[in-house]
Coordinates of C-alpha atoms in Angstrom, one line a residue:
X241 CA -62.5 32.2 28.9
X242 CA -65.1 29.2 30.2
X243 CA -64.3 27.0 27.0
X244 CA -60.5 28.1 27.4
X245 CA -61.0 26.4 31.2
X246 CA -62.8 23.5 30.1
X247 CA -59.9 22.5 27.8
X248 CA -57.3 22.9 30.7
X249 CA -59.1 20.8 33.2
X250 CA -59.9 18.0 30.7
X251 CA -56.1 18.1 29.9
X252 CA -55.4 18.2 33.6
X253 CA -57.9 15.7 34.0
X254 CA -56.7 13.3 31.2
X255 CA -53.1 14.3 32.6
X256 CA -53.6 13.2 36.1
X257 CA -55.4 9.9 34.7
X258 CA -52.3 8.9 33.2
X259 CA -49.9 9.8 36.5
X260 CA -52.1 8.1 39.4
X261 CA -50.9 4.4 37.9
X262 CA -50.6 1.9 40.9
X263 CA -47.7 -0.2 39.9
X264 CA -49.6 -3.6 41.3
X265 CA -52.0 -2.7 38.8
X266 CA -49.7 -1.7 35.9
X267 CA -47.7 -5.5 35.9
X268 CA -51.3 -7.0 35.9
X269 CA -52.1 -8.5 32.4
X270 CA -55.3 -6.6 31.7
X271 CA -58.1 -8.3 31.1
X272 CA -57.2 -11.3 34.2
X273 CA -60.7 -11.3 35.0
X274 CA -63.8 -10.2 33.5
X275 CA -64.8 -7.0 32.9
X276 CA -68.2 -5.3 33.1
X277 CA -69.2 -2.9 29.9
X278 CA -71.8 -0.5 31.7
X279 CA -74.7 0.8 29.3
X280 CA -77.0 3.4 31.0
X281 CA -79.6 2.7 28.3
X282 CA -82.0 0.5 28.1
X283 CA -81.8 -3.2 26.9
X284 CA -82.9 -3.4 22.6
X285 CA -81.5 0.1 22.3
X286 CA -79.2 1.2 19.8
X287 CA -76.0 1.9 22.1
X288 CA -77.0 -2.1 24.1
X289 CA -77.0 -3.6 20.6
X290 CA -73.2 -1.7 19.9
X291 CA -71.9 -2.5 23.1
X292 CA -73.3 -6.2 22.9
X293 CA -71.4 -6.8 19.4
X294 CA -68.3 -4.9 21.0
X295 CA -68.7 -7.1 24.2
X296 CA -68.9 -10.1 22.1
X297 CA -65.8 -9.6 19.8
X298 CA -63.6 -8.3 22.5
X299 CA -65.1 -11.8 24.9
X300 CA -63.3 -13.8 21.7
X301 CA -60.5 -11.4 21.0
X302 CA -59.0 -11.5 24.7
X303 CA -60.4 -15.0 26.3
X304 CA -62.1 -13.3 28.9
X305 CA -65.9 -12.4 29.2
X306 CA -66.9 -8.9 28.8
X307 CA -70.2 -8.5 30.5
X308 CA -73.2 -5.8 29.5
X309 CA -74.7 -4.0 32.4
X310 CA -77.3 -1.6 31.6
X311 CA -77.8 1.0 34.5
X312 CA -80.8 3.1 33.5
X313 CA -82.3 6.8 34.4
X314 CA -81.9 10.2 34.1
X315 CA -80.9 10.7 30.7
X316 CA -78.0 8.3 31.3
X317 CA -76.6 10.1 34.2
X318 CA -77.5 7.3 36.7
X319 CA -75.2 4.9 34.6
X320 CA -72.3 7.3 34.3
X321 CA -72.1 7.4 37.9
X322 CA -71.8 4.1 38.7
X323 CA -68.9 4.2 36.7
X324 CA -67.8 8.0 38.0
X325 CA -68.1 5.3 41.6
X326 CA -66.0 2.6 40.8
X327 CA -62.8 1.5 41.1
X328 CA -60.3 2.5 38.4
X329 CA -58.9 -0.5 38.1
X330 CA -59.9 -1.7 34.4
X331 CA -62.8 -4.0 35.0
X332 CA -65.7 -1.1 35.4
X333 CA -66.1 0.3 32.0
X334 CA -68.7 3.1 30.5
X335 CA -70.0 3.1 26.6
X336 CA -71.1 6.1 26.4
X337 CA -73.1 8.3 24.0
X338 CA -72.4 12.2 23.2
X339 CA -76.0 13.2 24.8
X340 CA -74.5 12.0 28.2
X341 CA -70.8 12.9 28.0
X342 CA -71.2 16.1 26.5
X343 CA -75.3 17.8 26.0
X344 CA -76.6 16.4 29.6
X345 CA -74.3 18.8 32.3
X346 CA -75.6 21.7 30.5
X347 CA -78.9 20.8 31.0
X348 CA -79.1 19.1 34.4
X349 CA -77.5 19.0 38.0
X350 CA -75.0 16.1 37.9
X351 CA -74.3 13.8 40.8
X352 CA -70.5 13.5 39.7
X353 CA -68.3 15.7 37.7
X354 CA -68.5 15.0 34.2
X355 CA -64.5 16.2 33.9
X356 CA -63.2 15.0 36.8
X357 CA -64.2 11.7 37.7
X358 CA -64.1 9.8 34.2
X359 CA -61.8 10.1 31.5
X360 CA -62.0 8.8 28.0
X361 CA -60.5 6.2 26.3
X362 CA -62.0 6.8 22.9
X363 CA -64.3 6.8 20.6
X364 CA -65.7 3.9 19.6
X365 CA -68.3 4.4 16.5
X366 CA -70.6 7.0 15.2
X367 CA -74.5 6.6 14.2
X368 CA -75.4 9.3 11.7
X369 CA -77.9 11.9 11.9
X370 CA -80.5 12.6 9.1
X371 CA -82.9 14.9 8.4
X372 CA -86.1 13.7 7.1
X373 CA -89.4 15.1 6.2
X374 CA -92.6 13.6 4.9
X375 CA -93.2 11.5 1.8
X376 CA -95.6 14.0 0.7
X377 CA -93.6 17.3 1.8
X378 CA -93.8 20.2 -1.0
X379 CA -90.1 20.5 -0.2
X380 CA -87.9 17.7 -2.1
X381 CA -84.1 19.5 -1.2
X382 CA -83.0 21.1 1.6
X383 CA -83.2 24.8 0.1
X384 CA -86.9 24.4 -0.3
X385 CA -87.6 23.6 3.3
X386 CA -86.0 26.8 4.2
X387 CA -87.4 28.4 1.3
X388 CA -90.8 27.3 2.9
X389 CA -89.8 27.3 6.4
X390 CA -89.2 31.5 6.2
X391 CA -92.4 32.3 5.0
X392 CA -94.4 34.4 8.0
X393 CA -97.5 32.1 7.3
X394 CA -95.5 28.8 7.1
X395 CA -97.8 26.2 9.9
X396 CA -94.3 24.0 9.6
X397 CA -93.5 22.0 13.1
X398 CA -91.0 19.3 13.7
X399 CA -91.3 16.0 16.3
X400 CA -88.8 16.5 19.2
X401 CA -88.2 13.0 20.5
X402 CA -87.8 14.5 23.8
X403 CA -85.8 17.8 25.3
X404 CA -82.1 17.6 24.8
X405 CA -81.7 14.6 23.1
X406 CA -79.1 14.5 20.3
X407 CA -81.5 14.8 17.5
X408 CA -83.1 17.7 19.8
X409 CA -80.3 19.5 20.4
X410 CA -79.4 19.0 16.6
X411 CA -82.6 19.9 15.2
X412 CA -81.8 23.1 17.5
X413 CA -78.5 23.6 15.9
X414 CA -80.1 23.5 12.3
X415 CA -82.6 26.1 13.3
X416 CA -79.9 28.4 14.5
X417 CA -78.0 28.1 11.2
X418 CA -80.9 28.5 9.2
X419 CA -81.9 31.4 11.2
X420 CA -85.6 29.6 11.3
X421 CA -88.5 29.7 13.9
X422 CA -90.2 26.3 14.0
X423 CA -92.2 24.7 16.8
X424 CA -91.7 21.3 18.1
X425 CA -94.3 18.5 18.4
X426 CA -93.3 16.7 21.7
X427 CA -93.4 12.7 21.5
X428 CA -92.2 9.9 24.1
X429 CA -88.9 8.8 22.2
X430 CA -87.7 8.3 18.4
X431 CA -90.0 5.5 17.8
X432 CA -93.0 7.7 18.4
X433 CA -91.2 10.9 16.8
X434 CA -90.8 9.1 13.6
X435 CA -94.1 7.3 13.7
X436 CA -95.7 10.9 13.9
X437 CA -93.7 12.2 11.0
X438 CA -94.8 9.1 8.7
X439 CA -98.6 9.7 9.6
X440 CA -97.9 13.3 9.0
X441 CA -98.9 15.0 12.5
X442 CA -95.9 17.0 12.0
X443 CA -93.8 17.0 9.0
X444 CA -90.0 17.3 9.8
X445 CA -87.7 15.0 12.5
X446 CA -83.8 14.8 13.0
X447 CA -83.4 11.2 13.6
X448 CA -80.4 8.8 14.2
X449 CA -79.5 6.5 10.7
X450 CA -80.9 3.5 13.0
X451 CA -84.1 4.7 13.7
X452 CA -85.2 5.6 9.8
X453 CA -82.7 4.3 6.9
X454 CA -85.9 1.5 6.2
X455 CA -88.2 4.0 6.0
X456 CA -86.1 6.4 3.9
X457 CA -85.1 2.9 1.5
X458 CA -88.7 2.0 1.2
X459 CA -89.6 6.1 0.4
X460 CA -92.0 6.3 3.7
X461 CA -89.6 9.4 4.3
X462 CA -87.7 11.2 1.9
X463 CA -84.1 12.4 3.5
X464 CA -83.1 16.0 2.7
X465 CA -79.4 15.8 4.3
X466 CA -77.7 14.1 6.9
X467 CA -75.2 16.2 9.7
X468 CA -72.2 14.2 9.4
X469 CA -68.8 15.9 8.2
X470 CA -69.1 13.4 5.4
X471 CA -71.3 11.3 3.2
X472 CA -72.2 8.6 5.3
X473 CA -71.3 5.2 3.6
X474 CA -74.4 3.5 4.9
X475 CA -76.6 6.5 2.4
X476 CA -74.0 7.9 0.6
X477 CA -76.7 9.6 -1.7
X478 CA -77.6 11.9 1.2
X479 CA -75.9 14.8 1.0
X480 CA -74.4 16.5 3.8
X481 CA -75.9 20.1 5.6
X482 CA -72.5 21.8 4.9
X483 CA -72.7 20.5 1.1
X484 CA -76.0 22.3 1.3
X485 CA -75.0 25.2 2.6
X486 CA -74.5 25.1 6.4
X487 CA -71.4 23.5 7.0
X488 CA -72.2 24.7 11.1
X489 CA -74.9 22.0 11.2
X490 CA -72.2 18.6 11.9
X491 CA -74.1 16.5 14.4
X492 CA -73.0 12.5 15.3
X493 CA -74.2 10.2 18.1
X494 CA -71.0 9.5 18.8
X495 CA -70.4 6.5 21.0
X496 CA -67.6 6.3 23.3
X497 CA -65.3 4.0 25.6
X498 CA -65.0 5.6 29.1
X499 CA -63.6 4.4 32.6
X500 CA -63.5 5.9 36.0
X501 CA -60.6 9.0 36.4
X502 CA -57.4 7.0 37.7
X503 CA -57.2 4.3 35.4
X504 CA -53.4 3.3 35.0
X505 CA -52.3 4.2 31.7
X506 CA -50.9 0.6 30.9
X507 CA -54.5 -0.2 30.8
X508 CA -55.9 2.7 29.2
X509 CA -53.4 1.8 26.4
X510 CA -54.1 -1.7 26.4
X511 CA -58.3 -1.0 26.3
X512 CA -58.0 1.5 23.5
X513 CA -55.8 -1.2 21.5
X514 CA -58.4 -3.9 22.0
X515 CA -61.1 -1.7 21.5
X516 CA -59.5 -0.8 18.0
X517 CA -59.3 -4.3 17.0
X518 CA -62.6 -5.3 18.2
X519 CA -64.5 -2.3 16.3
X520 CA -62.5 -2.7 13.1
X521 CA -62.5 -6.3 12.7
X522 CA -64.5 -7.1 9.4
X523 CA -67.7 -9.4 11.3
X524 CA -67.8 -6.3 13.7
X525 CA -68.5 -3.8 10.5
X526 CA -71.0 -6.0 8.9
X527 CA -73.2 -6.1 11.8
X528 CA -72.7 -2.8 13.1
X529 CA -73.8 -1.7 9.1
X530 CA -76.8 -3.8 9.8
X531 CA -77.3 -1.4 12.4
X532 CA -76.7 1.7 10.7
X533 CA -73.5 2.0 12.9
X534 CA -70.2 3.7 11.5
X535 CA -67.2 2.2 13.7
X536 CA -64.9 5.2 14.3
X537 CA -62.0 4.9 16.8
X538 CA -59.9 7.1 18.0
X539 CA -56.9 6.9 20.9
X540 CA -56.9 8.4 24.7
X541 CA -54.5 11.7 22.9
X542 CA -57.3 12.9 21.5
X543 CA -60.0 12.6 24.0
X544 CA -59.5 15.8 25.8
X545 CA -59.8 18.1 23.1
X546 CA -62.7 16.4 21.4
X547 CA -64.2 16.1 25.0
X548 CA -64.0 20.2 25.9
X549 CA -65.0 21.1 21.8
X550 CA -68.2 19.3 22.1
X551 CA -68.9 20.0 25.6
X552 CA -68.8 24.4 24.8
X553 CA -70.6 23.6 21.4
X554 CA -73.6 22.6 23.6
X555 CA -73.1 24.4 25.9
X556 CA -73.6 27.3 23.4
X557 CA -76.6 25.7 21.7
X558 CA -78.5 24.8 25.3
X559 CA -77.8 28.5 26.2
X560 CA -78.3 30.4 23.3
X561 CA -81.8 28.4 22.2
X562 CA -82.6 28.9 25.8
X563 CA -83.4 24.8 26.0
X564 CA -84.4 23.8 29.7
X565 CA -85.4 20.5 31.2
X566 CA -88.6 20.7 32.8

């Protein structure tokens, strides 16, 4: 019944987005001015460097300036309500990440409503997620870590990058499908999570493509699968959880274009096209690959039932792995 009501409001939501159109607004040629891009991460961070290539292209694609604002705090939560605050009139935008728009309002008292005061305007790109282990790990595949992993004596642990983040949460998801008890090994961030995996205080992490593909290249780390629905083309020789058994475990830092509930649908229209061309655009590919980015785009149809599935398949994970912010 509670995921059957998040789908209705997000429709209703979405729905309403598209009727509040002010007609002064709708015959304005969107961008006329420029726009801010609001990133509530930190500057050097994967999601800046997106929205900074994206910022640039769409700058030169449209001939007006697309700015980078990064709002930080609170898990992203302080950034997405600036946005939730602004006027929806096209020039306050959010690029977002799934953590924020769909893991965080199970796991923490929001200041806005994640539903009704932003809507999507779609995705933008996807960064993989890849399981790695240890160079020196007994376990080479993925069936032998959960071979291993079973035993009642097994001293296995795994580097949580902090409590509900993506790789977290998906690390979470994995042990639920695996039916496995594992302990975590609490570190300040991926950077640190990683670094303790290489020097072998704990074997395992979940880590986003960014954050490891160099290690896993130069065989620091060895990958045992990555939780995309697919072979990623940036490792296409890491095969997939569901390949491997466990096609539950599908996990993507997905990174989105939001704006504040209201936005005309002229504009919302006109954003998502731009956004499209921007992403897709050959020098946006190569750099985002540098990156370990995928771009993936989808249109403002879609948003509300990708928005209300990912926000009850966290919701179910937070709850049923009993995972709590302290």
């Amino acid at each position: 019944m509670e995921e059957r009501l998040i789908t209705r409001r997000s429709t209703l939501a979405a729905a309403g987005a598209l009727g509040l159109a002010r007609p002064a607004l709708a015959q304005d040629a969107w961008p006329s001015r420029p726009v801010t891009l609001v990133v509530p991460w930190a500057a050097g961070g994967s999601t800046d460097a997106v929205a900074r290539i994206f910022a640039q292209r769409l700058s030169q694609d449209t001939g007006r300036s697309f700015v980078v604002d990064n709002r930080t705090g609170a898990n992203g939560t302080i950034g997405f309500a600036s946005v939730a605050r602004a006027r929806p009139d096209g020039y306050t935008l959010l690029v977002s990440t799934v953590s924020t728009y769909a893991m965080a309002p199970w796991l923490y008292q929001l200041p806005y409503d994640n539903e009704r005061d932003l809507i999507g305007i779609g995705l933008l790109a996807a960064m993989p997620i890849i399981m790695v282990v240890n160079k020196d790990f007994p376990a080479r595949t993925l069936a032998e870590f959960v071979e291993l992993a079973r035993r009642p004596d097994h001293r296995i642990t795994y580097a949580n990058s902090g409590i509900g983040s993506s790789t977290h949460l998906a690390t979470e998801l994995f042990l639920q499908e695996a039916r496995l008890t594992i302990p975590d090994v609490g570190y300040r961030g991926g950077g640190p999570a990683v670094q303790g995996v290489i020097a072998n205080e704990t074997p395992m992490v979940f880590q986003a493509a960014s954050g490891i593909l160099p290690q896993i290249q130069a065989g620091t780390l060895r990958a045992l699968a990555v939780a995309s629905r697919e072979r990623s083309p940036l490792a296409p020789e890491i095969p997939t959880f569901a390949e491997q058994g466990f096609p539950g475990v599908v996990v993507e830092e997905h990174i989105a274009l939001q704006a504040p509930a209201g936005l005309p649908p002229e504009i919302i229209r006109r954003a998502n096209d731009v956004a499209r061309a921007a992403m897709e655009a050959q020098e946006t590919r190569q750099r985002l690959a540098a990156l370990a980015v995928v771009p993936m785009v989808t249109g403002p149809d879609s948003w509300p039932a990708y928005f209300a599935a990912e926000n009850a398949k966290w919701r179910d994970i937070v709850r049923a792995r009993n995972i709590r912010v302290q």
